[in-house]
XYZ file of C-alpha atoms in Angstrom:
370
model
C -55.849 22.261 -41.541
C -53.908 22.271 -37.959
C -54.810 20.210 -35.302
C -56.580 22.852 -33.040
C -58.742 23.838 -36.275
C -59.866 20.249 -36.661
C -61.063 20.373 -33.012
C -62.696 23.584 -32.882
C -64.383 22.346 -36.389
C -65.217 19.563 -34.204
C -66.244 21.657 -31.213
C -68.952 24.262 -33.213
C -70.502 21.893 -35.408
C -71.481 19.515 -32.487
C -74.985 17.783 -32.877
C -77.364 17.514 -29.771
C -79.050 14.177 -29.978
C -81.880 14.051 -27.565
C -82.220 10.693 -26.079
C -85.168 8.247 -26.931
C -88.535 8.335 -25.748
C -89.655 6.860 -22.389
C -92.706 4.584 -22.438
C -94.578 7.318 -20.622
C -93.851 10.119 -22.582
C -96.447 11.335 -24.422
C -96.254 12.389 -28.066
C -96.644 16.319 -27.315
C -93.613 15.960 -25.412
C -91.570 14.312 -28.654
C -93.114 17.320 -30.650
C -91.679 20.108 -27.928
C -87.810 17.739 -28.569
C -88.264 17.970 -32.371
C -88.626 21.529 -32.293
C -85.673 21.693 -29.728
C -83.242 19.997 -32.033
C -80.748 21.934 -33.825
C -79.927 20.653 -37.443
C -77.742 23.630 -38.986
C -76.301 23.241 -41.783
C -72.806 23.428 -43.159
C -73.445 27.103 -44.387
C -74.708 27.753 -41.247
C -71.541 26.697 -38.906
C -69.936 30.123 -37.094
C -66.531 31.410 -39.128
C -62.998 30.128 -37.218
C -61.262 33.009 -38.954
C -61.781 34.951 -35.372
C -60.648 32.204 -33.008
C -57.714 31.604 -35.358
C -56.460 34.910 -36.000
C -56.510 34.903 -32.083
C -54.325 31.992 -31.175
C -51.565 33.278 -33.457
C -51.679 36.795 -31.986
C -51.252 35.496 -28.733
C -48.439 33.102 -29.532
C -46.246 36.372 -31.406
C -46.977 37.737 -28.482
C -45.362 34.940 -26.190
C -42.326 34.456 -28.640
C -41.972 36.286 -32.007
C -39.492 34.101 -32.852
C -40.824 30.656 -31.767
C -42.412 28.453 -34.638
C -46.332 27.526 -34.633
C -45.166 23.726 -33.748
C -44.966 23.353 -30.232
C -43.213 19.944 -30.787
C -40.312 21.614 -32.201
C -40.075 24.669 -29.380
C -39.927 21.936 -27.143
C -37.717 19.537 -28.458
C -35.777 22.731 -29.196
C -35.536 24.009 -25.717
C -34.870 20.193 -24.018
C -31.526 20.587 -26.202
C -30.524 23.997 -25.011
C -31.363 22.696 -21.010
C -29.015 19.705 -22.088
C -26.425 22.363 -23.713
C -26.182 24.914 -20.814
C -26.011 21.349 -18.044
C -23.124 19.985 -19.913
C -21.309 23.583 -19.878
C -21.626 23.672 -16.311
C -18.803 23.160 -14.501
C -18.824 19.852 -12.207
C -18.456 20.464 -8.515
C -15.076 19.826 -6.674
C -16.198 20.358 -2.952
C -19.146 19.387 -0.895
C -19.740 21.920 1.819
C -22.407 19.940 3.133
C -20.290 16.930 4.323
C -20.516 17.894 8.112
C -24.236 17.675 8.107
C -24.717 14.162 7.174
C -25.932 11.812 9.508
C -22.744 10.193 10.994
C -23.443 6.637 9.549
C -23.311 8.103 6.318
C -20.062 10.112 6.576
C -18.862 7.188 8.500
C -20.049 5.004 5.494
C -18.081 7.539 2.985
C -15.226 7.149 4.718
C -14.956 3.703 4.313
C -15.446 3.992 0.654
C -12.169 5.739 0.381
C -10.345 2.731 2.201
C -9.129 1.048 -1.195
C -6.645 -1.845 -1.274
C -3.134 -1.224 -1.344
C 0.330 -2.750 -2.204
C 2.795 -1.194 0.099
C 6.414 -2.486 -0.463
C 8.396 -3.429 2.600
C 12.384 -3.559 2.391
C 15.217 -4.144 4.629
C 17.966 -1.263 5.220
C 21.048 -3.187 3.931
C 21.259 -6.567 1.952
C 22.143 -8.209 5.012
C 20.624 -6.661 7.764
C 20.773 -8.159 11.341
C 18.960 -5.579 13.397
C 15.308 -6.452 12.048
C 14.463 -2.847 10.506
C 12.791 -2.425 7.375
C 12.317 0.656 5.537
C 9.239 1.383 2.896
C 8.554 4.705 0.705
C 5.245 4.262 0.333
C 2.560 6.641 1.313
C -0.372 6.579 4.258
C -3.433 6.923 3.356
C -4.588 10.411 3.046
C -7.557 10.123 5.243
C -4.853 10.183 8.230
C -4.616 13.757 7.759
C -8.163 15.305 6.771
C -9.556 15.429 10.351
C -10.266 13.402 13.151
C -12.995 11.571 12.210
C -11.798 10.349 9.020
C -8.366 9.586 11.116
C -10.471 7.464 13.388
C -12.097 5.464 10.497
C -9.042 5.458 9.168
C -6.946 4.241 12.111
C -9.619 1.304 12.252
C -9.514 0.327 8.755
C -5.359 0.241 8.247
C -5.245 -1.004 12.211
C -1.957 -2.337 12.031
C 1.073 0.675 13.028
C 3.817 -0.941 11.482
C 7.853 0.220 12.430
C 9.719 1.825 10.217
C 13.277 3.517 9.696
C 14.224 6.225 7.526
C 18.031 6.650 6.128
C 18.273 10.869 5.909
C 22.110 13.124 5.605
C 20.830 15.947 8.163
C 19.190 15.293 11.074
C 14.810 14.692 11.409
C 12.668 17.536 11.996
C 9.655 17.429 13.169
C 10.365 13.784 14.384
C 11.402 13.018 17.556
C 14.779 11.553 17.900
C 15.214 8.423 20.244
C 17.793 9.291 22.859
C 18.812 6.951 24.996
C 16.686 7.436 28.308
C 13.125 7.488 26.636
C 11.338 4.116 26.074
C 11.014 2.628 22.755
C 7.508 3.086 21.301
C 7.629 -0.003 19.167
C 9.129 -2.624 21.697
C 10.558 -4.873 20.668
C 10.432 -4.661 17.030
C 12.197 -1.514 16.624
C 16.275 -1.386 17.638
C 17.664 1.827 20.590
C 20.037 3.250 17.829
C 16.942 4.255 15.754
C 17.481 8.293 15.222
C 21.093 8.316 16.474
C 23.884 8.540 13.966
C 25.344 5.810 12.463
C 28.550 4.444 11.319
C 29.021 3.223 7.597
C 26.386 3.281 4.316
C 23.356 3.400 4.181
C 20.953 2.337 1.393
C 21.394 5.924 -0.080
C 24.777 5.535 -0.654
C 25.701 7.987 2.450
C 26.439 8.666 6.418
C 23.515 10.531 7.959
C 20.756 9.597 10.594
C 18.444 7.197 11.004
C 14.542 8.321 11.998
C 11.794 6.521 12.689
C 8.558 6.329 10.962
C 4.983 4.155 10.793
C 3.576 2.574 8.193
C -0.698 2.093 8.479
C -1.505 -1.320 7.086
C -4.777 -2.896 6.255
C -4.233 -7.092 7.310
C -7.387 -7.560 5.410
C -7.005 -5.758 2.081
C -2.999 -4.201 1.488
C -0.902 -6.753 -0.004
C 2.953 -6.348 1.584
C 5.918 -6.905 -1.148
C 8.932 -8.096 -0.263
C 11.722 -6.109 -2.092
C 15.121 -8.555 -2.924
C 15.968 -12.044 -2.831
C 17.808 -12.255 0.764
C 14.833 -13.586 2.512
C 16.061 -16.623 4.553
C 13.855 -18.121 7.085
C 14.843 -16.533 10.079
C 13.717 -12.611 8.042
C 10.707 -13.750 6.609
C 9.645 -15.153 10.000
C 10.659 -12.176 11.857
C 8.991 -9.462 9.216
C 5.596 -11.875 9.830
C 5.903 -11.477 13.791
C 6.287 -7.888 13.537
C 3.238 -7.086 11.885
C 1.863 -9.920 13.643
C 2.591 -8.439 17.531
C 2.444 -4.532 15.527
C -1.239 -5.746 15.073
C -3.939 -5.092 17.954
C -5.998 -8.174 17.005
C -2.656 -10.251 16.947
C -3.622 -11.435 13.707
C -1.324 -10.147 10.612
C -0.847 -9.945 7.297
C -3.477 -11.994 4.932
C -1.802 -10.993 1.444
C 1.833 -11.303 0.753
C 4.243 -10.570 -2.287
C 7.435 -11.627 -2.839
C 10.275 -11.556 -5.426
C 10.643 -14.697 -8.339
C 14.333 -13.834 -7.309
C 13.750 -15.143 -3.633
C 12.740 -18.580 -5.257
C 14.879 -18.852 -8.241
C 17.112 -22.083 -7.184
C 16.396 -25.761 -7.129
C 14.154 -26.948 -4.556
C 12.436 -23.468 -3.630
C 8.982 -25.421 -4.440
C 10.262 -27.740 -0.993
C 10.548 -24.424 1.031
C 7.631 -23.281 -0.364
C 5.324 -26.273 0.791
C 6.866 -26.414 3.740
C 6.532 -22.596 4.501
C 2.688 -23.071 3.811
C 2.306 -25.502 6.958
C 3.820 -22.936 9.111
C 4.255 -18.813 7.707
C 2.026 -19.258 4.811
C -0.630 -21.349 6.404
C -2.903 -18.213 7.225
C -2.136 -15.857 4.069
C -5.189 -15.347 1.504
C -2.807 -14.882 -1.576
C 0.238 -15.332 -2.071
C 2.416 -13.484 -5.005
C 5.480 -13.571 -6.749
C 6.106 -10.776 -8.904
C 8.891 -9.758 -11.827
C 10.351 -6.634 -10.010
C 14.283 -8.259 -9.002
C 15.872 -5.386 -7.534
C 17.078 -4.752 -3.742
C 15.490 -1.459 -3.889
C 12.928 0.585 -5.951
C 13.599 3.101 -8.638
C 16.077 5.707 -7.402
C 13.869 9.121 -8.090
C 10.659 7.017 -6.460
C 12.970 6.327 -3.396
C 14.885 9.555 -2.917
C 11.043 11.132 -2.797
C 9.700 8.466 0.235
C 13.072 9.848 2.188
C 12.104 13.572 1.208
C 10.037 13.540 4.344
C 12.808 14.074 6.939
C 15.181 15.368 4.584
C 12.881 18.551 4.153
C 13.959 19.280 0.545
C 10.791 17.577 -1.438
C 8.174 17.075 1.885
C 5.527 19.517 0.212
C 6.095 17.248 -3.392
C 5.875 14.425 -1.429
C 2.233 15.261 0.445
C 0.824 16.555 -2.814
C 2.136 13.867 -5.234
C 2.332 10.679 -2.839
C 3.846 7.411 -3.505
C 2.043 3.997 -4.521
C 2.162 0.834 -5.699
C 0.734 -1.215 -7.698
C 0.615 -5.125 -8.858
C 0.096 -5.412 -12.641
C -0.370 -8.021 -15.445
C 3.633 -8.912 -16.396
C 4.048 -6.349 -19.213
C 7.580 -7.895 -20.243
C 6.000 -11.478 -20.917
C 9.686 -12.668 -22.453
C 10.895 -12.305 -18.418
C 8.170 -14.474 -17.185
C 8.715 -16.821 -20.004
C 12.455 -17.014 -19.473
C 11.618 -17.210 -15.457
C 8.178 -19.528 -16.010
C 10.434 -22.279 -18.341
C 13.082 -22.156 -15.925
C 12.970 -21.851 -12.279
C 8.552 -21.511 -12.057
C 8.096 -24.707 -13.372
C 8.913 -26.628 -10.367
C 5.420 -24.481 -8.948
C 3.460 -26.245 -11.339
C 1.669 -29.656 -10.585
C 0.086 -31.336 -13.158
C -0.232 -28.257 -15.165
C -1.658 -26.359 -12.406
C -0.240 -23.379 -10.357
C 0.737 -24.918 -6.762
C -1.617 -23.342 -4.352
C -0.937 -21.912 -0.684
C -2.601 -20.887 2.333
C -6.038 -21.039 4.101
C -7.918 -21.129 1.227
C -5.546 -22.905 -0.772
C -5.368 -20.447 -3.526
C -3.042 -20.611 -6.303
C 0.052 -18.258 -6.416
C -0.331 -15.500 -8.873
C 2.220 -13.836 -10.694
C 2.519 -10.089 -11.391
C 4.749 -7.360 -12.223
C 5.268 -4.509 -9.753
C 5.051 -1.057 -10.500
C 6.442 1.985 -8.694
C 4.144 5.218 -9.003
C 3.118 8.629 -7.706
C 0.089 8.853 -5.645
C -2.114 7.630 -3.179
């Protein structure tokens, strides 16, 4: 018998009970309850067949095709909610951004400021006009509108200088003639977007343009590309971002090449650069990559900017950086049992800066993106 049968069984075969008597009832009052109670018996209980045949009319009605257990039609119908949400396509936009509250937004924003590792390169091997060149990206939240630009121009504070070797001359980038003021004095050189004599880094004559390069002091980490980084560079790259920076602060995290301390007596420099360049840096870290410059296709792509050819592949694709795990461990061996062990102590990694943290090494990896 189903559970609603049991409780209408229940239900029309309920016994009154009248309560007991009171001390001043009298007895022809108990007589008039004794007739009052109701003692049918079972042959005398009213038929279910009606009530039953009811219910299941009424559920065919609902759903001819449902079962009698409402356990399963539910569990049933929780699955098919579950199927049809999964089907459903996620959603790529958010139309209702704009009517945030403007600490939120603001908030969101800020989210999207990740940590970076922007690599930083001179033009030539032995460059005396204190340029540097990089192919990395800005963060896209430059160019979505002007309140993520203003976040964004908080966040990555520091406007570093920037030249750009290109075959055909820049446009849409102003060209520094000789009777406008320099916008980055006195980091950046006059000749910047003039034509000049010999090779560049690309192997060709062309123009030079200018560009910026948004940092974060806090959070990026700047890599040093190449192994010609002598005293009087490394100090001068560290003063540029240094007076490029509002707060006059600089650059917390910096990378460098293994190749830029791969002789005897580069753990001396090194302890003596952390009294005086490295004495405010977070982290310091050397990483695997040797090379002057980075990958060739990754390269010709950060110059596609000026040159016109690739700018659209360039905003949609981007280029990054990243700092990985050494994924050729034979090369750090080789470079560890050699030259790194003189930046060991005692069996411990020497350690650098403010917070006297120990120097990591990484690989570094050239990518597309943001």
């Amino acid at each position: 018998m189903a559970d609603f049968q049991n409780a209408a069984y229940r239900l029309l075969s309920f016994k009154y009970t009248p309560p007991l008597a009171a001390k001043g009832q009298t007895a022809s009052d108990d007589e008039v309850g004794r007739k009052a109670e109701i003692q049918p018996g079972d042959e005398d209980l009213p038929s279910l067949s009606s009530l039953l045949t009811s219910i299941q009319e009424i559920e065919g009605f609902v759903d001819a095709g449902t079962k009698n257990d409402s356990g399963i039609q539910l569990r049933e119908e929780c699955q098919e909610g579950r199927t049809s949400t999964a089907r459903t396509k996620p959603l790529k936009k958010f139309h209702l951004f704009n009517d945030l509250p403007t600490e939120i937004r603001l908030k969101i924003w800020d989210l999207t400021f990740l940590p970076r590792v922007v690599e930083v390169r001179p033009p030539r091997p032995h460059n005396s006009q204190g340029q540097w060149q990089s192919g990395c990206s800005n963060p896209a939240a430059l160019a979505v509108c002007i309140e993520a630009r203003e976040a964004a121009l908080a966040h990555f504070r520091i406007p570093f200088p920037l030249t750009i070797d290109t075959k055909i001359p820049p446009t849409g980038i102003s060209r520094q003639n000789a009777s406008e003021p320099l916008p980055f004095k006195p980091t950046a050189s006059s000749y910047i977007g003039v034509p000049f004599n010999g090779t560049s880094s690309s192997g060709e004559n062309g123009v030079q343009a200018r560009r910026t390069l948004y940092v974060s002091p806090e959070h990026d980490t700047v890599c040093l590309l190449g192994r010609d980084w002598d005293n009087g560079r490394l100090s001068h790259v560290m003063r540029t971002f240094r007076e490029a920076d509002p707060l006059r602060v600089g650059i917390s995290r910096l990378g460098m090449s293994v190749r830029a301390w791969g002789f005897g007596g580069s753990v001396v420099r090194m302890k003596e650069l952390g009294t005086t360049l490295f004495q405010e840096l977070d982290q310091l870290v050397l990483f695997m990559y040797g090379e002057q410059n980075p990958p060739p296709a990754w390269r010709a792509k950060g110059s596609a900017i000026v040159d016109g050819e690739d700018r659209e592949q360039y905003r949609r694709e981007g280029n990054r950086c990243e700092l990985m795990p050494c994924e050729v461990p034979t090369a750090y061996r080789v470079w560890s049992g050699v030259h790194g062990r003189q930046f060991r102590e005692d069996g411990k990694v020497l350690r650098i800066g403010r917070n006297s943290n120990e120097i990591r090494f990484m690989d570094l990896d050239f990518k597309a993106g943001w």
